[in-house]
């Protein structure tokens, strides 16, 4: 974690110099804004992973009909089903675990920030990374809206801290739920709303908010600001992608077509009757290409009647 301590503290201290010059180095607003800016820097750096996550999630949605066909064909043979499913993932460039990458990579950063705040509270004389004894003391004593940003909901008897922490926990939980709900209701085709992938998404829809709500009451207020800001960024980023580049066959795709038609009508451009057909043709071509690739995969060898009996 030492390299992370240096990286996180460098960004945090850099922004604190900026906001400390505006509000004063001891001000809680300076530290809260520094944490928010730290979050934005981290999320900007993670944009390439987010793009990869979106592409993988879209591929997972589009190949669900093929996955169902494989389940019907090889449902009696788990090993063969796993082999064929992995081959399908490889051919379509799909990684079923890509949707977890941004969360997984954020966890060490989250823990590093947690440890920086914890160290500032418990042992300010032993700073981590680029934090100094003076910065630790300022961090420990900084207050925002009447609450110390180093306090937690559980380890305080101050009403102001509990109100602010509870608000941030609720905001963190709500944004997590709404982000996942947005994905399922707007950018998943009907075929993807059933099967293992859909079950995974439904599990995340209800489990993640509960995990954050339960764990959030033990996080310092400063860490809650980090995670809530990160969730708001994710929700806004996902909304932009779904609105402007939705997956084919989804409610968001239909809504975008309607917006494009209305925009063309306002500009006086006559709608091209071949445009919907072209979209359909493109989708059909993509499905045909996937079927062709699937057909090229090695099929099980035919066996004679005597061989099947021996098997």
Coordinates of C-alpha atoms in Angstrom, one line a residue:
X1 CA 0.0 0.0 0.0
X2 CA 3.0 2.4 0.4
X3 CA 3.0 3.4 -3.3
X4 CA -0.7 4.1 -3.1
X5 CA -0.2 6.2 0.1
X6 CA 2.2 8.4 -1.8
X7 CA 0.0 8.7 -4.9
X8 CA -3.2 9.4 -3.1
X9 CA -1.5 11.8 -0.6
X10 CA 0.2 13.7 -3.5
X11 CA -3.1 14.4 -5.2
X12 CA -4.8 15.2 -1.9
X13 CA -2.0 17.6 -0.7
X14 CA -1.8 19.2 -4.2
X15 CA -5.5 20.1 -4.1
X16 CA -5.4 21.1 -0.5
X17 CA -2.8 23.7 -1.4
X18 CA -5.3 25.1 -4.0
X19 CA -8.4 25.1 -1.8
X20 CA -6.4 25.9 1.4
X21 CA -5.4 29.2 -0.3
X22 CA -9.1 30.0 -0.8
X23 CA -10.7 28.9 2.5
X24 CA -7.6 28.5 4.7
X25 CA -5.6 25.4 5.4
X26 CA -7.6 24.5 8.6
X27 CA -11.0 24.8 6.9
X28 CA -13.1 21.7 6.5
X29 CA -14.3 23.0 3.2
X30 CA -10.8 22.9 1.9
X31 CA -10.3 19.3 2.8
X32 CA -13.8 18.2 1.6
X33 CA -13.2 19.9 -1.8
X34 CA -9.7 18.3 -1.9
X35 CA -11.3 14.8 -1.4
X36 CA -13.9 15.5 -4.1
X37 CA -11.2 16.7 -6.6
X38 CA -9.2 13.6 -5.7
X39 CA -12.2 11.5 -6.6
X40 CA -12.6 13.3 -9.9
X41 CA -8.9 12.8 -10.8
X42 CA -9.2 9.0 -10.0
X43 CA -12.4 8.6 -12.1
X44 CA -10.9 10.5 -15.1
X45 CA -7.9 8.1 -15.0
X46 CA -10.4 5.2 -14.9
X47 CA -12.3 6.3 -18.0
X48 CA -10.5 3.8 -20.3
X49 CA -11.6 1.0 -18.0
X50 CA -15.1 2.3 -18.0
X51 CA -15.2 2.2 -21.8
X52 CA -14.0 -1.4 -21.7
X53 CA -16.6 -2.2 -19.1
X54 CA -19.4 -0.7 -21.3
X55 CA -18.3 -2.6 -24.4
X56 CA -18.1 -5.9 -22.4
X57 CA -21.5 -5.3 -20.9
X58 CA -23.0 -4.6 -24.3
X59 CA -21.5 -7.7 -25.7
X60 CA -22.8 -9.7 -22.8
X61 CA -26.3 -8.4 -23.6
X62 CA -26.1 -9.1 -27.3
X63 CA -24.9 -12.6 -27.0
X64 CA -27.5 -13.7 -24.5
X65 CA -29.6 -15.4 -27.2
X66 CA -26.6 -17.5 -28.3
X67 CA -25.8 -18.3 -24.6
X68 CA -29.4 -19.6 -24.2
X69 CA -29.0 -21.8 -27.4
X70 CA -25.8 -23.3 -25.9
X71 CA -27.6 -24.0 -22.7
X72 CA -30.4 -25.8 -24.5
X73 CA -27.9 -27.7 -26.6
X74 CA -25.3 -28.7 -23.9
X75 CA -27.4 -28.4 -20.8
X76 CA -26.8 -32.1 -20.0
X77 CA -23.0 -31.6 -20.3
X78 CA -21.7 -28.9 -17.9
X79 CA -18.1 -29.3 -19.1
X80 CA -19.0 -28.9 -22.7
X81 CA -21.3 -26.0 -22.0
X82 CA -18.5 -24.2 -20.1
X83 CA -16.1 -24.8 -23.0
X84 CA -18.6 -23.6 -25.7
X85 CA -19.5 -20.5 -23.6
X86 CA -15.9 -19.5 -23.1
X87 CA -15.3 -20.0 -26.8
X88 CA -18.2 -17.7 -27.5
X89 CA -16.9 -15.1 -25.1
X90 CA -13.5 -15.3 -26.8
X91 CA -14.9 -14.9 -30.3
X92 CA -17.0 -11.9 -29.4
X93 CA -14.3 -10.2 -27.3
X94 CA -16.5 -10.4 -24.2
X95 CA -15.1 -10.5 -20.7
X96 CA -17.8 -11.3 -18.2
X97 CA -15.7 -9.9 -15.3
X98 CA -14.9 -6.6 -17.0
X99 CA -17.9 -5.0 -15.3
X100 CA -16.2 -5.5 -11.9
X101 CA -12.9 -3.9 -12.9
X102 CA -13.6 -0.2 -12.0
X103 CA -14.9 -1.3 -8.5
X104 CA -12.0 -3.7 -7.9
X105 CA -9.4 -1.1 -8.9
X106 CA -11.1 1.6 -6.7
X107 CA -11.0 -0.6 -3.6
X108 CA -7.2 -0.2 -2.9
X109 CA -7.6 3.6 -3.5
X110 CA -10.6 3.6 -1.1
X111 CA -8.6 1.7 1.5
X112 CA -5.6 4.0 1.1
X113 CA -7.7 7.1 1.7
X114 CA -9.3 5.4 4.7
X115 CA -5.9 4.6 6.2
X116 CA -4.7 8.2 5.6
X117 CA -7.7 9.5 7.6
X118 CA -7.4 6.8 10.2
X119 CA -3.7 7.6 10.7
X120 CA -4.4 11.3 11.0
X121 CA -6.8 10.6 13.8
X122 CA -5.0 7.9 15.7
X123 CA -1.3 8.8 15.2
X124 CA -0.8 12.2 13.5
X125 CA 2.9 12.2 14.5
X126 CA 3.5 9.3 12.1
X127 CA 2.2 10.6 8.7
X128 CA 1.9 8.4 5.6
X129 CA 3.0 9.3 2.1
X130 CA 3.4 13.0 1.6
X131 CA 1.2 13.9 4.6
X132 CA 3.0 15.8 7.3
X133 CA 2.4 16.1 11.1
X134 CA 0.8 19.6 10.5
X135 CA -1.4 18.3 7.7
X136 CA -2.5 15.3 9.8
X137 CA -3.5 17.6 12.6
X138 CA -5.4 19.9 10.3
X139 CA -7.1 16.9 8.6
X140 CA -8.1 15.4 12.0
X141 CA -9.6 18.6 13.4
X142 CA -11.2 20.0 10.2
X143 CA -15.0 20.4 10.4
X144 CA -17.6 20.7 7.7
X145 CA -21.2 21.6 8.4
X146 CA -20.5 21.2 12.1
X147 CA -19.1 17.7 11.7
X148 CA -15.5 16.5 11.8
X149 CA -14.6 14.8 8.5
X150 CA -12.5 12.3 10.4
X151 CA -15.4 11.0 12.5
X152 CA -17.6 8.1 11.8
X153 CA -21.3 7.5 12.5
X154 CA -20.5 4.8 15.0
X155 CA -17.6 6.4 16.9
X156 CA -19.2 9.7 17.8
X157 CA -21.9 11.1 20.1
X158 CA -22.2 14.4 18.1
X159 CA -25.6 14.9 16.4
X160 CA -24.1 16.9 13.6
X161 CA -21.7 14.1 12.7
X162 CA -24.4 11.5 12.7
X163 CA -26.7 13.6 10.6
X164 CA -24.1 14.3 7.9
X165 CA -22.8 10.7 7.9
X166 CA -26.3 9.3 7.7
X167 CA -27.1 11.7 4.8
X168 CA -24.0 10.6 2.9
X169 CA -24.6 6.9 3.6
X170 CA -28.2 7.3 2.2
X171 CA -26.8 9.2 -0.8
X172 CA -24.2 6.6 -1.4
X173 CA -26.8 3.7 -1.2
X174 CA -29.3 5.5 -3.4
X175 CA -26.8 6.4 -6.2
X176 CA -25.6 2.8 -6.2
X177 CA -29.1 1.4 -6.6
X178 CA -30.1 4.0 -9.2
X179 CA -27.0 3.4 -11.3
X180 CA -27.6 -0.3 -11.5
X181 CA -31.4 0.2 -12.0
X182 CA -30.7 2.6 -14.9
X183 CA -28.6 0.0 -16.6
X184 CA -31.2 -2.7 -16.3
X185 CA -34.3 -0.7 -17.2
X186 CA -32.8 1.4 -20.0
X187 CA -29.9 -0.4 -21.7
X188 CA -30.7 -4.2 -21.5
X189 CA -32.6 -5.9 -24.4
X190 CA -35.5 -8.2 -23.4
X191 CA -33.4 -11.3 -24.2
X192 CA -30.8 -10.2 -21.6
X193 CA -33.4 -9.8 -18.8
X194 CA -33.4 -13.6 -18.1
X195 CA -30.6 -16.1 -17.7
X196 CA -27.4 -16.1 -15.6
X197 CA -26.3 -12.6 -16.6
X198 CA -29.6 -11.1 -15.7
X199 CA -29.5 -12.9 -12.4
X200 CA -26.1 -11.5 -11.7
X201 CA -27.3 -7.9 -12.5
X202 CA -30.4 -8.4 -10.2
X203 CA -28.1 -9.6 -7.4
X204 CA -25.9 -6.6 -7.8
X205 CA -29.0 -4.3 -7.9
X206 CA -30.0 -5.3 -4.3
X207 CA -26.8 -6.6 -2.7
X208 CA -24.4 -3.7 -3.4
X209 CA -26.6 -1.0 -1.8
X210 CA -27.0 -3.1 1.3
X211 CA -23.3 -3.7 1.5
X212 CA -22.6 0.0 1.2
X213 CA -25.3 1.0 3.7
X214 CA -24.0 -1.5 6.3
X215 CA -20.3 -0.7 5.8
X216 CA -20.9 3.1 5.4
X217 CA -21.7 3.7 9.0
X218 CA -18.2 2.7 9.9
X219 CA -16.5 5.0 7.3
X220 CA -15.2 8.4 8.2
X221 CA -17.1 11.3 6.7
X222 CA -14.2 12.1 4.4
X223 CA -14.3 8.6 2.9
X224 CA -18.1 8.9 2.5
X225 CA -17.6 12.1 0.5
X226 CA -15.2 10.2 -1.8
X227 CA -17.5 7.3 -2.4
X228 CA -20.7 9.4 -2.9
X229 CA -18.8 11.6 -5.4
X230 CA -17.6 8.5 -7.2
X231 CA -21.1 7.1 -7.4
X232 CA -22.5 10.4 -8.8
X233 CA -19.8 10.4 -11.4
X234 CA -20.6 6.8 -12.4
X235 CA -24.3 7.5 -12.6
X236 CA -23.7 10.6 -14.8
X237 CA -21.2 8.9 -17.0
X238 CA -23.5 5.9 -17.5
X239 CA -26.4 8.2 -18.3
X240 CA -24.4 9.9 -21.0
X241 CA -23.3 6.6 -22.6
X242 CA -26.8 5.1 -22.5
X243 CA -28.4 8.2 -23.9
X244 CA -25.9 8.8 -26.7
X245 CA -24.8 5.2 -27.5
X246 CA -27.4 2.7 -26.4
X247 CA -27.3 -1.0 -27.1
X248 CA -29.5 -2.1 -30.0
X249 CA -32.9 -3.5 -29.1
X250 CA -33.2 -1.6 -25.8
X251 CA -35.6 1.0 -24.6
X252 CA -32.8 3.6 -24.6
X253 CA -32.1 2.7 -28.3
X254 CA -35.8 3.3 -29.2
X255 CA -35.8 6.6 -27.3
X256 CA -32.7 7.7 -29.1
X257 CA -34.3 7.0 -32.5
X258 CA -37.4 9.0 -31.4
X259 CA -35.1 11.9 -30.4
X260 CA -33.2 11.8 -33.7
X261 CA -36.5 11.8 -35.6
X262 CA -37.8 14.8 -33.6
X263 CA -34.5 16.6 -34.1
X264 CA -34.6 16.0 -37.8
X265 CA -38.2 17.2 -37.9
X266 CA -37.3 20.5 -36.1
X267 CA -34.5 21.1 -38.6
X268 CA -36.9 20.4 -41.5
X269 CA -35.0 17.3 -42.7
X270 CA -37.3 14.6 -44.0
X271 CA -36.7 11.2 -42.3
X272 CA -35.0 8.7 -44.4
X273 CA -37.3 5.7 -44.7
X274 CA -34.3 3.4 -45.3
X275 CA -32.7 4.4 -42.0
X276 CA -34.6 2.0 -39.7
X277 CA -34.1 -0.7 -42.3
X278 CA -30.4 0.0 -42.3
X279 CA -30.3 -0.3 -38.5
X280 CA -32.1 -3.6 -38.7
X281 CA -29.9 -4.8 -41.5
X282 CA -26.8 -3.9 -39.4
X283 CA -28.2 -5.9 -36.5
X284 CA -29.0 -8.8 -38.7
X285 CA -25.5 -8.7 -40.2
X286 CA -24.0 -8.7 -36.7
X287 CA -26.1 -11.7 -35.7
X288 CA -25.2 -13.5 -38.9
X289 CA -21.5 -12.9 -38.2
X290 CA -21.9 -14.3 -34.7
X291 CA -23.7 -17.4 -36.0
X292 CA -21.0 -17.9 -38.6
X293 CA -18.3 -17.8 -36.0
X294 CA -20.3 -20.1 -33.7
X295 CA -20.7 -22.6 -36.6
X296 CA -16.9 -22.6 -37.1
X297 CA -16.3 -23.8 -33.6
X298 CA -15.4 -27.4 -33.2
X299 CA -18.5 -29.5 -33.0
X300 CA -18.6 -32.8 -31.0
X301 CA -17.6 -35.7 -33.2
X302 CA -20.2 -38.1 -34.2
X303 CA -20.1 -41.5 -32.6
X304 CA -21.4 -44.9 -33.7
X305 CA -24.2 -46.6 -31.9
X306 CA -21.7 -49.0 -30.2
X307 CA -19.5 -46.1 -29.1
X308 CA -22.4 -44.3 -27.6
X309 CA -23.4 -47.5 -25.7
X310 CA -19.9 -47.7 -24.3
X311 CA -20.0 -44.1 -23.3

